[in-house]
């Protein structure tokens, strides 16, 4: 079994000081299972997050990244987690980095490509931000993140999954229950507790829906 996890900086692991992010936590979890089974039950996990990526950027590398890591007819699960950077707003023009319409089309293209390799495609939703710290964004001062825009893009993901019978993990709702306690000091990325929550939700979803069988 091969699990490919695509996304941006949160998938890459920023800023989990304990285990390198939710995707890497999943890798470590299955590494332990593989070793404990004496390699009878191998699960290979590839975290493929690129900091700053958008759905458009992911599209440019998506097919090649998949082809480089799986063999024909290999049991594969593809997980997508992208959209926070797409939702970012230019403070002068009030335009999103990737418009909602283009984001929707990009996600459809990504899921269409994924479906050519596997019938196991799962989308992880977006996380909220602390607007007081990222609107404007200190390291990109002409741009800002808002929860209103993030909720809009998260709903696009939910709608696509519902229309195409794809798995969806709505982590935005779970983060909102914690009132900002799961975000790092930069206001954008999860802290270790936030990454652990995403990992736990994903691990439980995989088990409940028997996606590794």
PDB file of C-alpha atoms in Angstrom:
ATOM      1  CA  UNK A   1       0.000   0.000   0.000  1.00  0.00           C
ATOM      2  CA  UNK A   2       1.242   3.474  -0.912  1.00  0.00           C
ATOM      3  CA  UNK A   3      -0.150   6.694   0.572  1.00  0.00           C
ATOM      4  CA  UNK A   4       0.697   9.949  -1.227  1.00  0.00           C
ATOM      5  CA  UNK A   5      -0.081  13.166   0.664  1.00  0.00           C
ATOM      6  CA  UNK A   6      -0.115  16.412  -1.319  1.00  0.00           C
ATOM      7  CA  UNK A   7      -0.368  19.936   0.044  1.00  0.00           C
ATOM      8  CA  UNK A   8       1.486  23.072   1.091  1.00  0.00           C
ATOM      9  CA  UNK A   9       3.366  24.148   4.241  1.00  0.00           C
ATOM     10  CA  UNK A  10       0.958  22.533   6.696  1.00  0.00           C
ATOM     11  CA  UNK A  11       1.368  19.191   4.912  1.00  0.00           C
ATOM     12  CA  UNK A  12       5.119  19.856   4.893  1.00  0.00           C
ATOM     13  CA  UNK A  13       4.899  20.102   8.691  1.00  0.00           C
ATOM     14  CA  UNK A  14       5.049  23.743   9.792  1.00  0.00           C
ATOM     15  CA  UNK A  15       5.129  24.193  12.828  1.00  0.00           C
ATOM     16  CA  UNK A  16       5.012  20.889  14.644  1.00  0.00           C
ATOM     17  CA  UNK A  17       8.011  20.844  16.975  1.00  0.00           C
ATOM     18  CA  UNK A  18       7.354  17.271  18.089  1.00  0.00           C
ATOM     19  CA  UNK A  19       6.903  14.972  15.077  1.00  0.00           C
ATOM     20  CA  UNK A  20       7.278  17.032  11.924  1.00  0.00           C
ATOM     21  CA  UNK A  21       3.622  17.588  11.033  1.00  0.00           C
ATOM     22  CA  UNK A  22       0.433  15.595  10.605  1.00  0.00           C
ATOM     23  CA  UNK A  23       1.594  13.942   7.358  1.00  0.00           C
ATOM     24  CA  UNK A  24       4.893  12.907   8.900  1.00  0.00           C
ATOM     25  CA  UNK A  25       3.025  11.642  11.977  1.00  0.00           C
ATOM     26  CA  UNK A  26       1.061   9.382   9.633  1.00  0.00           C
ATOM     27  CA  UNK A  27       4.300   8.197   8.048  1.00  0.00           C
ATOM     28  CA  UNK A  28       5.831   7.389  11.452  1.00  0.00           C
ATOM     29  CA  UNK A  29       2.636   5.589  12.500  1.00  0.00           C
ATOM     30  CA  UNK A  30       2.680   3.304   9.471  1.00  0.00           C
ATOM     31  CA  UNK A  31       6.461   2.890   9.619  1.00  0.00           C
ATOM     32  CA  UNK A  32       6.010   1.406  13.090  1.00  0.00           C
ATOM     33  CA  UNK A  33       3.191  -0.852  11.895  1.00  0.00           C
ATOM     34  CA  UNK A  34       5.276  -2.035   8.954  1.00  0.00           C
ATOM     35  CA  UNK A  35       8.253  -2.858  11.171  1.00  0.00           C
ATOM     36  CA  UNK A  36       6.103  -4.506  13.861  1.00  0.00           C
ATOM     37  CA  UNK A  37       4.498  -6.761  11.225  1.00  0.00           C
ATOM     38  CA  UNK A  38       7.996  -7.961  10.264  1.00  0.00           C
ATOM     39  CA  UNK A  39       7.332  -6.264   6.900  1.00  0.00           C
ATOM     40  CA  UNK A  40       4.402  -8.544   6.092  1.00  0.00           C
ATOM     41  CA  UNK A  41       2.062  -5.525   5.969  1.00  0.00           C
ATOM     42  CA  UNK A  42       3.950  -2.728   4.244  1.00  0.00           C
ATOM     43  CA  UNK A  43       2.500   0.774   4.050  1.00  0.00           C
ATOM     44  CA  UNK A  44       4.671   3.408   2.370  1.00  0.00           C
ATOM     45  CA  UNK A  45       3.715   7.000   3.183  1.00  0.00           C
ATOM     46  CA  UNK A  46       5.085   9.925   1.152  1.00  0.00           C
ATOM     47  CA  UNK A  47       4.442  13.435   2.580  1.00  0.00           C
ATOM     48  CA  UNK A  48       4.654  15.723  -0.469  1.00  0.00           C
ATOM     49  CA  UNK A  49       3.933  19.185   0.890  1.00  0.00           C
ATOM     50  CA  UNK A  50       5.595  22.256  -0.664  1.00  0.00           C
ATOM     51  CA  UNK A  51       5.566  25.467   1.339  1.00  0.00           C
ATOM     52  CA  UNK A  52       3.540  28.225  -0.328  1.00  0.00           C
ATOM     53  CA  UNK A  53       1.882  25.917  -2.842  1.00  0.00           C
ATOM     54  CA  UNK A  54      -1.550  26.574  -4.308  1.00  0.00           C
ATOM     55  CA  UNK A  55      -3.868  24.276  -6.243  1.00  0.00           C
ATOM     56  CA  UNK A  56      -2.348  25.666  -9.449  1.00  0.00           C
ATOM     57  CA  UNK A  57       1.186  24.954  -8.284  1.00  0.00           C
ATOM     58  CA  UNK A  58       0.183  21.457  -7.227  1.00  0.00           C
ATOM     59  CA  UNK A  59      -1.341  20.762 -10.628  1.00  0.00           C
ATOM     60  CA  UNK A  60       2.017  21.414 -12.302  1.00  0.00           C
ATOM     61  CA  UNK A  61       3.770  18.692 -10.306  1.00  0.00           C
ATOM     62  CA  UNK A  62       0.915  16.347  -9.420  1.00  0.00           C
ATOM     63  CA  UNK A  63       0.919  13.692 -12.152  1.00  0.00           C
ATOM     64  CA  UNK A  64       4.698  13.387 -12.236  1.00  0.00           C
ATOM     65  CA  UNK A  65       4.965  13.049  -8.451  1.00  0.00           C
ATOM     66  CA  UNK A  66       2.451  10.194  -8.544  1.00  0.00           C
ATOM     67  CA  UNK A  67       4.116   8.404 -11.450  1.00  0.00           C
ATOM     68  CA  UNK A  68       7.520   8.635  -9.761  1.00  0.00           C
ATOM     69  CA  UNK A  69       6.291   6.795  -6.665  1.00  0.00           C
ATOM     70  CA  UNK A  70       3.850   4.059  -7.623  1.00  0.00           C
ATOM     71  CA  UNK A  71       3.899   1.046  -9.875  1.00  0.00           C
ATOM     72  CA  UNK A  72       1.089   0.014 -12.194  1.00  0.00           C
ATOM     73  CA  UNK A  73      -1.893  -1.505 -10.362  1.00  0.00           C
ATOM     74  CA  UNK A  74      -0.303  -0.804  -6.958  1.00  0.00           C
ATOM     75  CA  UNK A  75      -2.833  -0.224  -4.172  1.00  0.00           C
ATOM     76  CA  UNK A  76      -2.691   3.537  -3.639  1.00  0.00           C
ATOM     77  CA  UNK A  77      -4.400   6.175  -1.510  1.00  0.00           C
ATOM     78  CA  UNK A  78      -4.045   9.826  -2.575  1.00  0.00           C
ATOM     79  CA  UNK A  79      -4.712  12.531   0.010  1.00  0.00           C
ATOM     80  CA  UNK A  80      -5.110  16.196  -0.994  1.00  0.00           C
ATOM     81  CA  UNK A  81      -4.858  19.135   1.395  1.00  0.00           C
ATOM     82  CA  UNK A  82      -4.529  22.422  -0.481  1.00  0.00           C
ATOM     83  CA  UNK A  83      -6.407  25.715  -0.581  1.00  0.00           C
ATOM     84  CA  UNK A  84      -5.337  27.969   2.270  1.00  0.00           C
ATOM     85  CA  UNK A  85      -2.909  29.873   0.027  1.00  0.00           C
ATOM     86  CA  UNK A  86      -5.488  29.952  -2.780  1.00  0.00           C
ATOM     87  CA  UNK A  87      -7.865  31.809  -0.453  1.00  0.00           C
ATOM     88  CA  UNK A  88      -5.298  34.497   0.410  1.00  0.00           C
ATOM     89  CA  UNK A  89      -6.544  37.991  -0.488  1.00  0.00           C
ATOM     90  CA  UNK A  90      -4.662  40.903  -2.036  1.00  0.00           C
ATOM     91  CA  UNK A  91      -5.368  43.852   0.242  1.00  0.00           C
ATOM     92  CA  UNK A  92      -5.277  46.419  -2.571  1.00  0.00           C
ATOM     93  CA  UNK A  93      -7.457  44.635  -5.150  1.00  0.00           C
ATOM     94  CA  UNK A  94      -9.467  42.429  -2.768  1.00  0.00           C
ATOM     95  CA  UNK A  95      -8.848  39.550  -5.168  1.00  0.00           C
ATOM     96  CA  UNK A  96      -7.968  36.023  -4.064  1.00  0.00           C
ATOM     97  CA  UNK A  97      -4.632  34.534  -5.077  1.00  0.00           C
ATOM     98  CA  UNK A  98      -6.594  31.841  -6.941  1.00  0.00           C
ATOM     99  CA  UNK A  99     -10.215  32.776  -7.613  1.00  0.00           C
ATOM    100  CA  UNK A 100     -12.959  30.509  -6.212  1.00  0.00           C
ATOM    101  CA  UNK A 101     -13.917  29.530  -9.767  1.00  0.00           C
ATOM    102  CA  UNK A 102     -10.370  28.597 -10.722  1.00  0.00           C
ATOM    103  CA  UNK A 103      -9.832  26.840  -7.405  1.00  0.00           C
ATOM    104  CA  UNK A 104     -12.903  24.706  -8.017  1.00  0.00           C
ATOM    105  CA  UNK A 105     -11.673  23.820 -11.504  1.00  0.00           C
ATOM    106  CA  UNK A 106      -8.157  23.032 -10.230  1.00  0.00           C
ATOM    107  CA  UNK A 107      -9.472  20.701  -7.520  1.00  0.00           C
ATOM    108  CA  UNK A 108     -11.658  18.946 -10.092  1.00  0.00           C
ATOM    109  CA  UNK A 109      -8.623  18.460 -12.334  1.00  0.00           C
ATOM    110  CA  UNK A 110      -6.567  17.149  -9.407  1.00  0.00           C
ATOM    111  CA  UNK A 111      -9.227  14.641  -8.406  1.00  0.00           C
ATOM    112  CA  UNK A 112      -9.699  13.583 -12.036  1.00  0.00           C
ATOM    113  CA  UNK A 113      -5.962  12.922 -12.367  1.00  0.00           C
ATOM    114  CA  UNK A 114      -5.886  11.072  -9.041  1.00  0.00           C
ATOM    115  CA  UNK A 115      -8.805   8.879 -10.097  1.00  0.00           C
ATOM    116  CA  UNK A 116      -6.798   7.622 -13.060  1.00  0.00           C
ATOM    117  CA  UNK A 117      -4.370   6.021 -10.604  1.00  0.00           C
ATOM    118  CA  UNK A 118      -6.691   4.916  -7.788  1.00  0.00           C
ATOM    119  CA  UNK A 119     -10.282   4.834  -6.595  1.00  0.00           C
ATOM    120  CA  UNK A 120      -9.099   5.871  -3.129  1.00  0.00           C
ATOM    121  CA  UNK A 121      -9.004   9.674  -3.056  1.00  0.00           C
ATOM    122  CA  UNK A 122      -9.412  11.655   0.158  1.00  0.00           C
ATOM    123  CA  UNK A 123      -9.508  15.409   0.741  1.00  0.00           C
ATOM    124  CA  UNK A 124      -8.488  16.999   4.026  1.00  0.00           C
ATOM    125  CA  UNK A 125     -10.170  20.362   4.594  1.00  0.00           C
ATOM    126  CA  UNK A 126      -8.645  23.697   5.523  1.00  0.00           C
ATOM    127  CA  UNK A 127      -7.586  25.145   8.869  1.00  0.00           C
ATOM    128  CA  UNK A 128      -8.599  28.540  10.302  1.00  0.00           C
ATOM    129  CA  UNK A 129      -6.252  31.440  11.044  1.00  0.00           C
ATOM    130  CA  UNK A 130      -5.747  34.070  13.722  1.00  0.00           C
ATOM    131  CA  UNK A 131      -6.649  37.099  11.606  1.00  0.00           C
ATOM    132  CA  UNK A 132      -4.998  39.553  13.996  1.00  0.00           C
ATOM    133  CA  UNK A 133      -1.644  38.025  13.018  1.00  0.00           C
ATOM    134  CA  UNK A 134      -2.064  37.299   9.310  1.00  0.00           C
ATOM    135  CA  UNK A 135      -4.310  40.041   7.933  1.00  0.00           C
ATOM    136  CA  UNK A 136      -2.054  41.570   6.702  1.00  0.00           C
ATOM    137  CA  UNK A 137       0.517  38.782   6.578  1.00  0.00           C
ATOM    138  CA  UNK A 138       3.853  39.986   8.049  1.00  0.00           C
ATOM    139  CA  UNK A 139       6.046  38.095   5.560  1.00  0.00           C
ATOM    140  CA  UNK A 140       3.816  39.105   2.584  1.00  0.00           C
ATOM    141  CA  UNK A 141       2.395  42.460   3.749  1.00  0.00           C
ATOM    142  CA  UNK A 142       0.335  43.118   0.614  1.00  0.00           C
ATOM    143  CA  UNK A 143      -1.714  40.003   1.307  1.00  0.00           C
ATOM    144  CA  UNK A 144      -3.945  38.696   4.085  1.00  0.00           C
ATOM    145  CA  UNK A 145      -5.814  35.590   5.209  1.00  0.00           C
ATOM    146  CA  UNK A 146      -9.388  35.746   6.535  1.00  0.00           C
ATOM    147  CA  UNK A 147     -11.551  33.013   7.979  1.00  0.00           C
ATOM    148  CA  UNK A 148     -14.485  34.119   5.824  1.00  0.00           C
ATOM    149  CA  UNK A 149     -12.508  33.320   2.670  1.00  0.00           C
ATOM    150  CA  UNK A 150     -11.131  30.104   4.150  1.00  0.00           C
ATOM    151  CA  UNK A 151     -14.667  28.938   4.944  1.00  0.00           C
ATOM    152  CA  UNK A 152     -15.704  29.666   1.337  1.00  0.00           C
ATOM    153  CA  UNK A 153     -12.853  27.579  -0.077  1.00  0.00           C
ATOM    154  CA  UNK A 154     -13.429  24.821   2.455  1.00  0.00           C
ATOM    155  CA  UNK A 155     -17.054  24.643   1.322  1.00  0.00           C
ATOM    156  CA  UNK A 156     -15.907  24.283  -2.288  1.00  0.00           C
ATOM    157  CA  UNK A 157     -13.939  21.210  -1.215  1.00  0.00           C
ATOM    158  CA  UNK A 158     -16.920  19.796   0.677  1.00  0.00           C
ATOM    159  CA  UNK A 159     -19.210  20.323  -2.312  1.00  0.00           C
ATOM    160  CA  UNK A 160     -16.805  18.635  -4.741  1.00  0.00           C
ATOM    161  CA  UNK A 161     -16.440  15.656  -2.432  1.00  0.00           C
ATOM    162  CA  UNK A 162     -20.185  15.355  -2.005  1.00  0.00           C
ATOM    163  CA  UNK A 163     -20.846  15.569  -5.756  1.00  0.00           C
ATOM    164  CA  UNK A 164     -18.165  13.017  -6.619  1.00  0.00           C
ATOM    165  CA  UNK A 165     -18.473  10.607  -3.661  1.00  0.00           C
ATOM    166  CA  UNK A 166     -15.007  11.451  -2.372  1.00  0.00           C
ATOM    167  CA  UNK A 167     -13.924  11.258   1.240  1.00  0.00           C
ATOM    168  CA  UNK A 168     -13.730  14.581   3.091  1.00  0.00           C
ATOM    169  CA  UNK A 169     -12.379  15.365   6.558  1.00  0.00           C
ATOM    170  CA  UNK A 170     -13.716  18.705   7.779  1.00  0.00           C
ATOM    171  CA  UNK A 171     -10.909  19.736  10.099  1.00  0.00           C
ATOM    172  CA  UNK A 172     -12.040  23.384  10.005  1.00  0.00           C
ATOM    173  CA  UNK A 173     -15.025  22.574  12.194  1.00  0.00           C
ATOM    174  CA  UNK A 174     -12.843  20.687  14.654  1.00  0.00           C
ATOM    175  CA  UNK A 175     -10.283  23.508  14.876  1.00  0.00           C
ATOM    176  CA  UNK A 176     -13.015  26.093  15.428  1.00  0.00           C
ATOM    177  CA  UNK A 177     -14.188  24.188  18.483  1.00  0.00           C
ATOM    178  CA  UNK A 178     -10.797  24.913  20.093  1.00  0.00           C
ATOM    179  CA  UNK A 179     -10.972  28.725  19.654  1.00  0.00           C
ATOM    180  CA  UNK A 180      -7.457  29.194  18.294  1.00  0.00           C
ATOM    181  CA  UNK A 181      -5.686  26.949  20.798  1.00  0.00           C
ATOM    182  CA  UNK A 182      -4.386  24.694  18.016  1.00  0.00           C
ATOM    183  CA  UNK A 183      -2.598  27.412  16.034  1.00  0.00           C
ATOM    184  CA  UNK A 184       1.078  28.302  16.280  1.00  0.00           C
ATOM    185  CA  UNK A 185       2.279  31.766  17.274  1.00  0.00           C
ATOM    186  CA  UNK A 186       2.445  32.876  13.615  1.00  0.00           C
ATOM    187  CA  UNK A 187      -1.362  32.675  13.448  1.00  0.00           C
ATOM    188  CA  UNK A 188      -1.389  30.603  10.268  1.00  0.00           C
ATOM    189  CA  UNK A 189       0.025  27.128  10.839  1.00  0.00           C
ATOM    190  CA  UNK A 190      -1.111  24.555  13.402  1.00  0.00           C
ATOM    191  CA  UNK A 191       0.978  23.958  16.495  1.00  0.00           C
ATOM    192  CA  UNK A 192       1.907  20.444  17.614  1.00  0.00           C
ATOM    193  CA  UNK A 193      -1.551  19.959  19.127  1.00  0.00           C
ATOM    194  CA  UNK A 194      -3.177  21.012  15.856  1.00  0.00           C
ATOM    195  CA  UNK A 195      -1.067  18.622  13.822  1.00  0.00           C
ATOM    196  CA  UNK A 196      -1.890  15.834  16.263  1.00  0.00           C
ATOM    197  CA  UNK A 197      -5.609  16.538  15.867  1.00  0.00           C
ATOM    198  CA  UNK A 198      -5.382  16.326  12.063  1.00  0.00           C
ATOM    199  CA  UNK A 199      -3.389  13.094  12.341  1.00  0.00           C
ATOM    200  CA  UNK A 200      -5.904  11.563  14.762  1.00  0.00           C
ATOM    201  CA  UNK A 201      -8.875  12.525  12.581  1.00  0.00           C
ATOM    202  CA  UNK A 202      -7.183  11.096   9.501  1.00  0.00           C
ATOM    203  CA  UNK A 203      -6.013   7.896  11.172  1.00  0.00           C
ATOM    204  CA  UNK A 204      -9.514   7.258  12.527  1.00  0.00           C
ATOM    205  CA  UNK A 205     -11.109   8.035   9.154  1.00  0.00           C
ATOM    206  CA  UNK A 206      -8.854   5.540   7.389  1.00  0.00           C
ATOM    207  CA  UNK A 207      -9.730   2.847   9.907  1.00  0.00           C
ATOM    208  CA  UNK A 208     -13.472   3.567  10.007  1.00  0.00           C
ATOM    209  CA  UNK A 209     -13.768   3.578   6.221  1.00  0.00           C
ATOM    210  CA  UNK A 210     -11.401   0.604   5.715  1.00  0.00           C
ATOM    211  CA  UNK A 211      -9.325   2.485   3.158  1.00  0.00           C
ATOM    212  CA  UNK A 212      -6.258   0.354   3.776  1.00  0.00           C
ATOM    213  CA  UNK A 213      -7.973  -2.913   2.949  1.00  0.00           C
TER     214      UNK A 213
END
